[in-house]
Tab-separated table of C-alpha atoms and ligand atoms in Angstrom:
chain	number	residue	atom	x	y	z
W	1	MET	CA	-4.142	-9.883	-61.126
W	2	ARG	CA	-1.863	-12.775	-61.982
W	3	ILE	CA	-2.294	-13.373	-65.713
W	4	VAL	CA	-0.878	-16.141	-67.875
W	5	LEU	CA	-0.577	-14.959	-71.476
W	6	GLY	CA	-0.398	-17.986	-73.763
W	7	VAL	CA	0.929	-17.323	-77.244
W	8	SER	CA	0.740	-19.860	-80.037
W	9	GLY	CA	2.549	-19.804	-83.331
W	10	GLY	CA	1.211	-17.388	-85.883
W	11	VAL	CA	2.253	-14.111	-87.421
W	12	ALA	CA	-0.250	-12.376	-85.138
W	13	ALA	CA	2.072	-13.226	-82.202
W	14	TYR	CA	3.483	-9.719	-82.667
W	15	LYS	CA	0.139	-8.332	-81.480
W	16	ALA	CA	0.532	-10.315	-78.260
W	17	VAL	CA	3.612	-8.185	-77.530
W	18	LEU	CA	1.350	-5.124	-77.483
W	19	LEU	CA	-1.231	-7.011	-75.423
W	20	LEU	CA	1.485	-7.875	-72.897
W	21	ARG	CA	2.453	-4.216	-72.607
W	22	LEU	CA	-1.147	-3.160	-72.136
W	23	LEU	CA	-1.758	-5.688	-69.368
W	24	ARG	CA	1.492	-4.712	-67.636
W	25	GLU	CA	0.653	-1.005	-67.891
W	26	GLN	CA	-2.620	-1.734	-66.124
W	27	GLY	CA	-0.667	-3.138	-63.194
W	28	HIS	CA	-1.102	-6.878	-63.791
W	29	ARG	CA	1.629	-9.458	-63.331
W	30	VAL	CA	1.927	-11.364	-66.582
W	31	ARG	CA	3.730	-14.605	-67.244
W	32	VAL	CA	4.053	-15.360	-70.944
W	33	VAL	CA	3.827	-19.017	-71.960
W	34	PRO	CA	4.651	-19.327	-75.653
W	35	THR	CA	4.473	-22.523	-77.687
W	36	ALA	CA	7.579	-23.705	-79.504
W	37	SER	CA	6.277	-22.357	-82.788
W	38	ALA	CA	5.351	-18.997	-81.196
W	39	LEU	CA	9.027	-18.660	-80.270
W	40	ARG	CA	9.889	-18.843	-83.970
W	41	PHE	CA	7.818	-15.685	-84.527
W	42	VAL	CA	8.775	-13.714	-81.402
W	43	GLY	CA	11.735	-14.845	-79.301
W	44	ALA	CA	11.952	-15.408	-75.543
W	45	PRO	CA	14.086	-12.261	-74.892
W	46	THR	CA	11.202	-10.021	-76.024
W	47	TRP	CA	8.695	-11.749	-73.760
W	48	GLU	CA	11.098	-11.836	-70.819
W	49	ALA	CA	12.182	-8.201	-71.137
W	50	LEU	CA	8.605	-6.927	-71.307
W	51	SER	CA	7.126	-9.214	-68.657
W	52	GLY	CA	10.057	-9.353	-66.263
W	53	GLU	CA	9.494	-13.106	-65.979
W	54	PRO	CA	10.928	-16.183	-67.702
W	55	ALA	CA	9.271	-17.282	-70.937
W	56	THR	CA	9.604	-20.877	-72.029
W	57	ASP	CA	7.550	-23.574	-73.699
W	58	GLN	CA	9.401	-26.298	-71.786
W	59	VAL	CA	7.989	-28.354	-68.942
W	60	PHE	CA	11.473	-29.582	-68.027
W	61	GLU	CA	12.866	-26.193	-67.008
W	62	ASP	CA	12.669	-24.935	-63.438
W	63	VAL	CA	11.256	-28.353	-62.522
W	64	GLU	CA	11.574	-27.882	-58.760
W	65	HIS	CA	8.726	-25.335	-59.005
W	66	VAL	CA	6.550	-27.772	-60.997
W	67	PRO	CA	5.623	-25.056	-63.500
W	68	HIS	CA	3.320	-27.242	-65.616
W	69	VAL	CA	0.934	-27.352	-62.660
W	70	ALA	CA	1.818	-24.249	-60.661
W	71	LEU	CA	1.275	-21.694	-63.428
W	72	GLY	CA	-2.319	-22.733	-64.112
W	73	GLN	CA	-3.173	-23.165	-60.443
W	74	GLY	CA	-1.803	-19.756	-59.505
W	75	ALA	CA	-3.374	-17.755	-62.335
W	76	ASP	CA	-6.363	-15.447	-61.949
W	77	LEU	CA	-6.840	-15.295	-65.709
W	78	VAL	CA	-5.411	-17.152	-68.703
W	79	VAL	CA	-5.496	-15.388	-72.062
W	80	VAL	CA	-4.343	-17.179	-75.214
W	81	ALA	CA	-3.676	-14.788	-78.071
W	82	PRO	CA	-3.262	-15.710	-80.799
W	83	ALA	CA	-4.849	-19.153	-80.482
W	84	THR	CA	-4.021	-21.099	-83.646
W	85	ALA	CA	-6.131	-23.912	-85.075
W	86	ASP	CA	-3.554	-26.348	-83.706
W	87	LEU	CA	-3.655	-24.870	-80.210
W	88	LEU	CA	-7.475	-24.966	-80.184
W	89	ALA	CA	-7.340	-28.631	-81.260
W	90	ARG	CA	-4.813	-29.550	-78.591
W	91	ALA	CA	-6.729	-27.678	-75.887
W	92	ALA	CA	-10.063	-29.212	-76.945
W	93	SER	CA	-8.650	-32.737	-76.813
W	94	GLY	CA	-7.027	-32.175	-73.421
W	95	ARG	CA	-3.420	-32.611	-74.534
W	96	ALA	CA	-0.630	-31.659	-72.120
W	97	ASP	CA	2.293	-31.813	-74.486
W	98	ASP	CA	3.867	-28.472	-73.663
W	99	LEU	CA	3.797	-25.864	-70.910
W	100	LEU	CA	0.833	-23.944	-72.365
W	101	THR	CA	-1.509	-26.926	-72.791
W	102	SER	CA	-0.502	-28.226	-69.324
W	103	THR	CA	-1.311	-24.810	-67.907
W	104	LEU	CA	-4.703	-24.857	-69.609
W	105	LEU	CA	-5.478	-28.222	-68.009
W	106	THR	CA	-4.607	-27.047	-64.513
W	107	ALA	CA	-6.187	-23.568	-64.657
W	108	ARG	CA	-9.300	-23.132	-62.530
W	109	CYS	CA	-9.651	-19.446	-63.404
W	110	PRO	CA	-11.391	-17.833	-66.411
W	111	VAL	CA	-9.763	-18.750	-69.726
W	112	VAL	CA	-10.093	-16.470	-72.739
W	113	MET	CA	-8.879	-17.466	-76.205
W	114	ALA	CA	-8.515	-15.169	-79.189
W	115	PRO	CA	-8.208	-17.333	-82.312
W	116	ALA	CA	-6.292	-16.162	-85.386
W	117	MET	CA	-5.854	-18.157	-88.557
W	118	HIS	CA	-6.776	-18.191	-92.215
W	119	THR	CA	-10.467	-18.134	-92.989
W	120	GLU	CA	-10.513	-21.698	-94.358
W	121	MET	CA	-8.958	-23.048	-91.151
W	122	TRP	CA	-11.354	-21.044	-88.968
W	123	GLU	CA	-14.406	-22.205	-90.915
W	124	HIS	CA	-13.317	-25.850	-91.071
W	125	ALA	CA	-15.727	-28.168	-89.265
W	126	ALA	CA	-12.882	-29.499	-87.095
W	127	THR	CA	-11.982	-26.042	-85.791
W	128	GLN	CA	-15.601	-25.093	-85.255
W	129	ALA	CA	-16.176	-28.333	-83.314
W	130	ASN	CA	-13.119	-27.619	-81.176
W	131	VAL	CA	-14.356	-24.095	-80.454
W	132	ALA	CA	-17.793	-25.464	-79.525
W	133	THR	CA	-16.163	-27.998	-77.174
W	134	LEU	CA	-14.071	-25.315	-75.499
W	135	ARG	CA	-17.040	-22.977	-75.133
W	136	ALA	CA	-19.158	-25.777	-73.653
W	137	ARG	CA	-16.420	-26.216	-71.039
W	138	GLY	CA	-16.601	-22.548	-70.114
W	139	VAL	CA	-13.695	-21.198	-72.152
W	140	HIS	CA	-14.475	-17.741	-73.516
W	141	VAL	CA	-13.544	-17.871	-77.210
W	142	ILE	CA	-13.546	-14.434	-78.818
W	143	GLU	CA	-14.847	-14.294	-82.386
W	144	PRO	CA	-11.988	-13.450	-84.754
W	145	ALA	CA	-12.215	-10.150	-86.572
W	146	SER	CA	-12.661	-9.915	-90.326
W	147	GLY	CA	-10.090	-8.183	-92.448
W	148	ARG	CA	-6.680	-8.481	-94.023
W	149	LEU	CA	-4.935	-11.759	-93.180
W	150	THR	CA	-1.256	-12.555	-93.538
W	151	GLY	CA	-1.231	-13.021	-97.300
W	152	ALA	CA	-3.318	-11.247	-99.889
W	153	ASP	CA	-6.489	-12.834	-98.552
W	154	THR	CA	-9.121	-11.228	-96.381
W	155	GLY	CA	-11.958	-12.671	-94.294
W	156	PRO	CA	-12.748	-13.810	-90.770
W	157	GLY	CA	-9.694	-15.091	-88.901
W	158	ARG	CA	-7.867	-11.930	-87.994
W	159	LEU	CA	-6.741	-11.443	-84.406
W	160	PRO	CA	-8.738	-8.609	-82.814
W	161	GLU	CA	-6.726	-5.566	-81.742
W	162	PRO	CA	-4.827	-5.928	-78.433
W	163	GLU	CA	-6.982	-3.257	-76.746
W	164	GLU	CA	-10.107	-5.244	-77.585
W	165	ILE	CA	-8.640	-8.537	-76.329
W	166	ALA	CA	-7.529	-6.869	-73.078
W	167	ARG	CA	-10.939	-5.315	-72.592
W	168	VAL	CA	-12.832	-8.585	-73.170
W	169	ALA	CA	-10.414	-10.675	-71.084
W	170	LEU	CA	-10.505	-8.330	-68.094
W	171	ALA	CA	-14.305	-8.089	-68.331
W	172	VAL	CA	-14.589	-11.896	-68.360
W	173	ALA	CA	-12.352	-12.090	-65.281
W	174	GLN	CA	-14.404	-9.441	-63.558
W	175	ASP	CA	-17.757	-10.980	-64.476
W	176	SER	CA	-16.697	-14.338	-63.067
W	177	GLY	CA	-15.176	-12.809	-59.935
W	178	ASP	CA	-18.278	-13.586	-57.965
W	179	ALA	CA	-18.875	-17.103	-59.252
W	180	GLY	CA	-15.355	-18.351	-59.642
W	181	GLY	CA	-13.529	-16.312	-57.070
W	182	VAL	CA	-10.830	-14.440	-58.915
W	183	PRO	CA	-8.580	-13.147	-56.148
W	184	GLY	CA	-7.956	-9.445	-56.276
W	185	VAL	CA	-10.877	-8.707	-58.573
W	186	ALA	CA	-13.909	-6.962	-57.143
W	187	ALA	CA	-16.987	-9.174	-57.437
W	188	PRO	CA	-19.767	-7.538	-59.439
W	189	ARG	CA	-22.960	-6.774	-57.602
W	190	ARG	CA	-25.598	-9.492	-58.058
W	191	ASP	CA	-28.484	-7.147	-57.383
W	192	LEU	CA	-30.382	-8.349	-60.467
W	193	ALA	CA	-30.123	-12.061	-59.641
W	194	GLY	CA	-33.345	-13.823	-60.588
W	195	ARG	CA	-34.765	-10.793	-62.415
W	196	ARG	CA	-35.813	-10.825	-66.052
W	197	VAL	CA	-34.952	-7.758	-68.050
W	198	VAL	CA	-35.555	-6.671	-71.626
W	199	VAL	CA	-33.211	-4.191	-73.283
W	200	SER	CA	-33.739	-2.729	-76.737
W	201	ALA	CA	-30.653	-1.445	-78.529
W	202	GLY	CA	-29.673	0.034	-81.871
W	203	GLY	CA	-31.774	2.008	-84.300
W	204	THR	CA	-34.826	0.928	-86.263
W	205	ARG	CA	-34.967	1.210	-90.056
W	206	GLU	CA	-38.092	1.871	-92.044
W	207	PRO	CA	-38.110	0.658	-95.643
W	208	ILE	CA	-38.705	3.130	-98.462
W	209	ASP	CA	-38.453	0.299	-100.998
W	210	PRO	CA	-36.625	-3.070	-100.914
W	211	VAL	CA	-33.174	-1.423	-100.965
W	212	ARG	CA	-33.597	1.929	-99.200
W	213	PHE	CA	-34.582	2.887	-95.712
W	214	ILE	CA	-34.959	5.739	-93.253
W	215	GLY	CA	-32.691	5.090	-90.289
W	216	ASN	CA	-30.524	6.777	-87.706
W	217	ARG	CA	-26.957	6.774	-86.460
W	218	SER	CA	-27.391	4.715	-83.297
W	219	SER	CA	-24.653	2.049	-83.017
W	220	GLY	CA	-26.454	0.215	-80.209
W	221	ARG	CA	-23.415	0.314	-77.923
W	222	GLN	CA	-25.142	1.874	-74.936
W	223	GLY	CA	-27.977	-0.653	-75.088
W	224	VAL	CA	-25.599	-3.592	-75.461
W	225	GLU	CA	-23.518	-2.356	-72.517
W	226	LEU	CA	-26.747	-2.201	-70.495
W	227	ALA	CA	-27.564	-5.783	-71.484
W	228	ARG	CA	-24.049	-6.940	-70.661
W	229	SER	CA	-24.037	-5.211	-67.302
W	230	ALA	CA	-27.456	-6.649	-66.378
W	231	ARG	CA	-26.277	-10.143	-67.203
W	232	ALA	CA	-23.142	-9.695	-65.079
W	233	ARG	CA	-25.391	-8.630	-62.200
W	234	GLY	CA	-27.353	-11.848	-62.443
W	235	ALA	CA	-30.336	-10.975	-64.634
W	236	HIS	CA	-31.821	-13.069	-67.401
W	237	VAL	CA	-31.533	-10.668	-70.328
W	238	THR	CA	-33.481	-10.495	-73.575
W	239	LEU	CA	-31.709	-8.144	-75.965
W	240	VAL	CA	-33.842	-6.812	-78.805
W	241	ALA	CA	-31.198	-5.697	-81.262
W	242	ALA	CA	-32.013	-3.327	-84.117
W	243	ASN	CA	-29.315	-2.997	-86.762
W	244	LEU	CA	-26.265	-2.949	-84.488
W	245	ALA	CA	-22.953	-1.601	-85.779
W	246	PRO	CA	-20.555	-4.500	-86.596
W	247	ASP	CA	-18.240	-3.865	-83.625
W	248	VAL	CA	-21.233	-3.733	-81.290
W	249	ALA	CA	-22.603	-6.981	-82.734
W	250	ALA	CA	-19.223	-8.565	-81.945
W	251	LEU	CA	-19.560	-7.293	-78.373
W	252	VAL	CA	-22.898	-9.117	-78.106
W	253	ARG	CA	-21.219	-12.382	-79.064
W	254	ASP	CA	-18.339	-11.810	-76.666
W	255	ALA	CA	-20.693	-10.935	-73.821
W	256	GLY	CA	-22.277	-14.383	-74.155
W	257	LEU	CA	-25.819	-12.973	-74.285
W	258	GLU	CA	-28.008	-15.955	-75.097
W	259	ASP	CA	-31.403	-14.403	-75.743
W	260	VAL	CA	-30.956	-11.986	-78.639
W	261	VAL	CA	-33.789	-11.089	-80.999
W	262	ALA	CA	-32.663	-9.304	-84.159
W	263	VAL	CA	-35.163	-6.819	-85.568
W	264	GLU	CA	-35.126	-4.209	-88.283
W	265	THR	CA	-38.259	-2.079	-88.204
W	266	THR	CA	-40.153	-0.366	-85.400
W	267	ALA	CA	-43.061	-2.785	-85.864
W	268	GLN	CA	-40.722	-5.770	-85.383
W	269	LEU	CA	-39.055	-4.140	-82.391
W	270	ARG	CA	-42.421	-3.385	-80.825
W	271	GLU	CA	-43.576	-6.983	-81.225
W	272	ALA	CA	-40.333	-8.467	-79.820
W	273	VAL	CA	-40.158	-6.074	-76.866
W	274	ARG	CA	-43.786	-6.579	-75.918
W	275	ALA	CA	-43.516	-10.387	-76.188
W	276	ALA	CA	-40.548	-10.436	-73.800
W	277	ALA	CA	-42.000	-7.725	-71.569
W	278	THR	CA	-44.950	-9.871	-70.489
W	279	SER	CA	-42.613	-11.737	-68.140
W	280	ALA	CA	-40.037	-8.998	-67.449
W	281	ASP	CA	-39.334	-7.142	-64.217
W	282	VAL	CA	-37.569	-4.332	-66.087
W	283	VAL	CA	-37.790	-3.033	-69.662
W	284	VAL	CA	-35.129	-0.601	-70.854
W	285	MET	CA	-35.842	1.128	-74.150
W	286	ALA	CA	-32.364	2.205	-75.181
W	287	ALA	CA	-33.066	1.834	-78.915
W	288	ALA	CA	-33.381	4.868	-81.128
W	289	VAL	CA	-36.809	4.171	-82.556
W	290	ALA	CA	-37.841	5.815	-85.827
W	291	ASP	CA	-40.802	8.065	-85.093
W	292	PHE	CA	-42.096	7.925	-88.667
W	293	ARG	CA	-42.194	5.415	-91.499
W	294	PRO	CA	-43.067	5.719	-95.176
W	295	ALA	CA	-46.792	5.183	-95.605
W	296	HIS	CA	-46.164	2.819	-98.524
W	297	ALA	CA	-43.039	0.810	-99.290
W	298	PRO	CA	-43.402	-0.618	-102.789
W	299	GLY	CA	-42.217	-4.188	-103.295
W	300	ALA	CA	-40.062	-3.108	-106.249
W	301	LYS	CA	-37.185	-0.640	-106.249
W	302	ILE	CA	-38.198	2.966	-106.968
W	303	LYS	CA	-36.735	3.970	-110.342
W	304	LYS	CA	-35.338	7.343	-111.330
W	305	VAL	CA	-37.333	8.464	-114.376
W	306	PRO	CA	-35.359	10.975	-116.517
W	307	GLY	CA	-37.069	14.324	-116.686
W	308	ARG	CA	-39.390	13.575	-113.818
W	309	GLY	CA	-38.403	14.737	-110.350
W	310	PRO	CA	-38.497	12.562	-107.234
W	311	GLU	CA	-41.829	11.426	-105.855
W	312	PRO	CA	-42.447	12.794	-102.360
W	313	ILE	CA	-42.385	10.202	-99.579
W	314	THR	CA	-45.400	10.400	-97.319
W	315	LEU	CA	-44.657	9.500	-93.729
W	316	VAL	CA	-46.971	8.142	-91.073
W	317	GLU	CA	-46.325	8.030	-87.347
W	318	ASN	CA	-45.032	4.895	-85.640
W	319	PRO	CA	-46.433	3.753	-82.320
W	320	ASP	CA	-44.465	5.005	-79.327
W	321	VAL	CA	-43.309	1.695	-77.860
W	322	LEU	CA	-42.098	3.227	-74.600
W	323	ALA	CA	-45.269	5.224	-73.961
W	324	GLU	CA	-47.372	2.141	-74.692
W	325	LEU	CA	-45.366	0.009	-72.269
W	326	ALA	CA	-45.674	2.678	-69.599
W	327	HIS	CA	-49.397	2.870	-70.204
W	328	ASP	CA	-50.212	-0.834	-70.604
W	329	ARG	CA	-48.078	-2.160	-67.705
W	330	LEU	CA	-47.825	-5.669	-69.160
W	331	ARG	CA	-46.702	-7.015	-65.811
W	332	ALA	CA	-47.347	-5.816	-62.260
W	333	ASP	CA	-44.392	-4.069	-60.569
W	334	GLN	CA	-42.577	-3.738	-63.890
W	335	VAL	CA	-40.041	-0.908	-64.071
W	336	VAL	CA	-40.153	0.839	-67.454
W	337	VAL	CA	-37.059	2.832	-68.373
W	338	GLY	CA	-36.676	5.130	-71.370
W	339	PHE	CA	-33.793	6.971	-72.922
W	340	ALA	CA	-33.880	10.451	-74.370
W	341	ALA	CA	-31.195	11.834	-76.639
W	342	GLU	CA	-31.412	15.598	-76.294
W	343	THR	CA	-29.624	18.758	-77.293
W	344	GLY	CA	-30.210	22.083	-75.589
W	345	ASP	CA	-31.873	24.810	-77.666
W	346	ALA	CA	-33.682	28.125	-77.336
W	347	ASP	CA	-36.656	26.378	-75.713
W	348	GLY	CA	-34.682	24.835	-72.883
W	349	SER	CA	-31.645	22.891	-71.663
W	350	VAL	CA	-31.021	19.172	-72.169
W	351	LEU	CA	-32.488	18.575	-68.712
W	352	ASP	CA	-35.563	20.758	-69.358
W	353	HIS	CA	-36.366	18.723	-72.453
W	354	GLY	CA	-35.674	15.470	-70.596
W	355	ARG	CA	-37.990	16.394	-67.739
W	356	ALA	CA	-40.795	17.297	-70.118
W	357	LYS	CA	-40.305	14.023	-71.997
W	358	ALA	CA	-40.350	12.003	-68.755
W	359	ARG	CA	-43.727	13.449	-67.872
W	360	ARG	CA	-45.041	12.964	-71.400
W	361	LYS	CA	-43.974	9.312	-71.751
W	362	GLY	CA	-45.052	8.098	-68.310
W	363	ALA	CA	-41.998	5.845	-67.849
W	364	ASP	CA	-40.739	5.196	-64.321
W	365	LEU	CA	-37.260	6.445	-65.163
W	366	LEU	CA	-35.850	8.346	-68.112
W	367	VAL	CA	-32.122	8.414	-68.828
W	368	VAL	CA	-31.452	11.765	-70.436
W	369	ASN	CA	-28.503	11.716	-72.700
W	370	ALA	CA	-26.707	14.815	-74.018
W	371	VAL	CA	-25.805	14.211	-77.675
W	372	GLY	CA	-23.513	16.122	-80.016
W	373	GLU	CA	-20.082	17.655	-79.351
W	374	GLY	CA	-18.314	14.303	-79.115
W	375	ARG	CA	-20.871	12.720	-76.771
W	376	GLY	CA	-23.598	10.173	-77.381
W	377	PHE	CA	-23.939	8.682	-80.862
W	378	GLY	CA	-20.982	6.770	-82.244
W	379	VAL	CA	-18.506	7.608	-79.447
W	380	ASP	CA	-17.699	5.715	-76.288
W	381	ALA	CA	-18.446	8.558	-73.897
W	382	ASN	CA	-21.769	9.500	-72.471
W	383	ASP	CA	-23.118	11.941	-69.893
W	384	VAL	CA	-26.512	11.067	-68.512
W	385	THR	CA	-29.012	12.398	-66.038
W	386	VAL	CA	-31.660	10.044	-64.687
W	387	VAL	CA	-35.046	11.547	-63.877
W	388	ASP	CA	-38.172	9.855	-62.582
W	389	GLY	CA	-41.633	9.901	-64.161
W	390	SER	CA	-42.425	13.284	-62.695
W	391	GLY	CA	-39.184	14.793	-63.941
W	392	GLU	CA	-37.405	14.803	-60.563
W	393	LEU	CA	-33.654	14.314	-60.761
W	394	VAL	CA	-32.579	10.893	-59.431
W	395	ALA	CA	-28.907	10.528	-60.436
W	396	THR	CA	-26.214	11.714	-62.806
W	397	ALA	CA	-23.408	9.675	-64.345
W	398	GLY	CA	-20.690	10.143	-66.912
W	399	GLY	CA	-17.905	8.136	-68.479
W	400	THR	CA	-17.688	5.308	-70.943
W	401	LYS	CA	-20.911	3.680	-72.063
W	402	ARG	CA	-19.976	0.690	-69.908
W	403	GLU	CA	-19.613	2.889	-66.827
W	404	VAL	CA	-22.873	4.650	-67.627
W	405	ALA	CA	-24.596	1.255	-68.006
W	406	ASP	CA	-23.419	0.210	-64.541
W	407	ALA	CA	-24.557	3.522	-63.045
W	408	VAL	CA	-27.998	3.228	-64.678
W	409	TRP	CA	-28.457	-0.267	-63.223
W	410	ASP	CA	-27.458	1.033	-59.781
W	411	VAL	CA	-30.577	3.197	-59.951
W	412	VAL	CA	-32.892	0.776	-61.768
W	413	ALA	CA	-32.030	-2.218	-59.560
W	414	ARG	CA	-32.842	-0.142	-56.483
W	415	VAL	CA	-36.207	0.947	-57.881
W	416	ALA	CA	-37.015	-2.639	-58.950
W	417	ALA	CA	-36.125	-3.979	-55.473
W	418	ASP	CA	-38.227	-1.292	-53.736
W	419	ARG	CA	-41.153	-2.087	-55.977
W	420	ALA	CA	-40.888	-5.846	-55.405
W	421	ASP	CA	-40.704	-5.228	-51.614
W	422	ALA	CA	-43.721	-2.936	-51.705
W	423	GLY	CA	-45.688	-5.463	-53.778
W	424	ALA	CA	-44.767	-8.456	-51.609
W	425	VAL	CA	-47.611	-9.905	-49.580
W	426	PRO	CA	-46.635	-9.588	-45.918
W	427	ALA	CA	-46.324	-12.902	-44.087
W	428	GLU	CA	-49.185	-13.812	-41.760
J	1	CTP	N1	-39.336	5.543	-78.304
J	1	CTP	C1	-40.244	4.525	-78.546
J	1	CTP	N2	-41.008	4.542	-79.660
J	1	CTP	C2	-40.932	5.561	-80.524
J	1	CTP	C3	-40.025	6.630	-80.285
J	1	CTP	C4	-39.246	6.573	-79.179
J	1	CTP	O1	-40.304	3.583	-77.750
J	1	CTP	N3	-41.698	5.558	-81.584
J	1	CTP	C5	-38.545	5.493	-77.067
J	1	CTP	C6	-37.062	5.381	-77.239
J	1	CTP	O2	-36.634	4.045	-77.227
J	1	CTP	C7	-36.543	6.112	-76.012
J	1	CTP	C8	-37.591	7.162	-75.764
J	1	CTP	O3	-38.767	6.722	-76.433
J	1	CTP	O4	-36.503	5.284	-74.878
J	1	CTP	C9	-37.272	8.547	-76.220
J	1	CTP	O5	-37.056	8.610	-77.571
J	1	CTP	P1	-36.887	10.001	-78.325
J	1	CTP	O6	-36.685	9.726	-79.763
J	1	CTP	O7	-35.913	10.839	-77.613
J	1	CTP	O8	-38.305	10.601	-78.041
J	1	CTP	P2	-39.404	11.083	-78.991
J	1	CTP	O9	-40.702	10.715	-78.378
J	1	CTP	O10	-39.160	10.577	-80.353
J	1	CTP	O11	-39.241	12.637	-78.899
J	1	CTP	P3	-38.494	13.663	-79.870
J	1	CTP	O12	-39.589	14.522	-80.314
J	1	CTP	O13	-37.540	14.365	-78.968
J	1	CTP	O14	-37.836	12.897	-80.964
């Protein structure tokens, strides 16, 4: 791909050097367009040596090639990192007072901006209005990370790590390949166009008292990747999100998922999933749902009484949301997909347990997920086997959770299409 990397003037410009290297290592041609103030942080020789291309903020250099127009027109992707408050303001008001803002005005490709600034500047109404304007025009503005800023202060405003910016920017380019025509980027399949899907992600928490809960280690990443992938393939996605890990919650924002319902407990998840499922073609239960909840959760915090041991916590069983959906069939032709996190044991292998669970739950497809030994929970690698409702093997996939999400949709989209075809009333 032909990438323009815009850099505006902040200390975080040093991270753009690493971003440049990453993009180059992945085989992309990168032209760096710094602002004048960016050049005070990192000089042109660094950009030129690492990109192999000239780096200037000037519109009056190399004029015979009309760079202020040609760079934007010829780009497949523009990434601005860091984007300062000033750059966001200039871009939002359509200024063309240097090579970077001119390039932004002429670009017809996806534009991704990664803001970095002090928290007060980020939270200022002017900056937020500029971000809203840019987003409304289709610019993908990545939420800044929270953490240590340049001085002693901490808070939102930190530039995300270069790996994260590269990942989001390339995903945005890929997702728009079909709609916007990014040359050289494979268009994603649109095999879910017009379909409504519900994905649950994360892990439910059951209160013991107002401050304590029973929960699990699910980060929600696999479910969010499923939601993201479905959206890229054209689906309308409702994501029911239970207690996502902070980095996964950031991924939800960056993926531009519009219909997100945040839940905490199994009861809330059940209600949200079932409400959305009444009009859904596909429901994917990727959430780790707590099987049990405390029978009583007092409204006041449980106190430790000296000399008296802990009170036992009595648990009661939660409804099985997946089994209910499979049983109730809230909509005709709906494809109900479950997940099963399994470990092999003396009673059988991961697949044996998965097959038995598929039959027990009555879902159309069950994605059986081997957990433990560096796979599954909390890591970005997954190995899955997809079985149908009778336990027959349908597909296997492995790789990052994003790759697994795409592979799962390959199967689910096919089943959904077959079902819709079978249910269609033949023409007279
Ligand atoms: N699930 C659900 N409601 C529950 C428990 C689980 O909807 N109360 C769903 C999960 O979202 C997942 C699938 O069921 O899609 C399998 O969950 P898992 O915890 O592996 O199954 P369990 O029925 O809890 O079986 P196990 O005894 O192995 O824990």
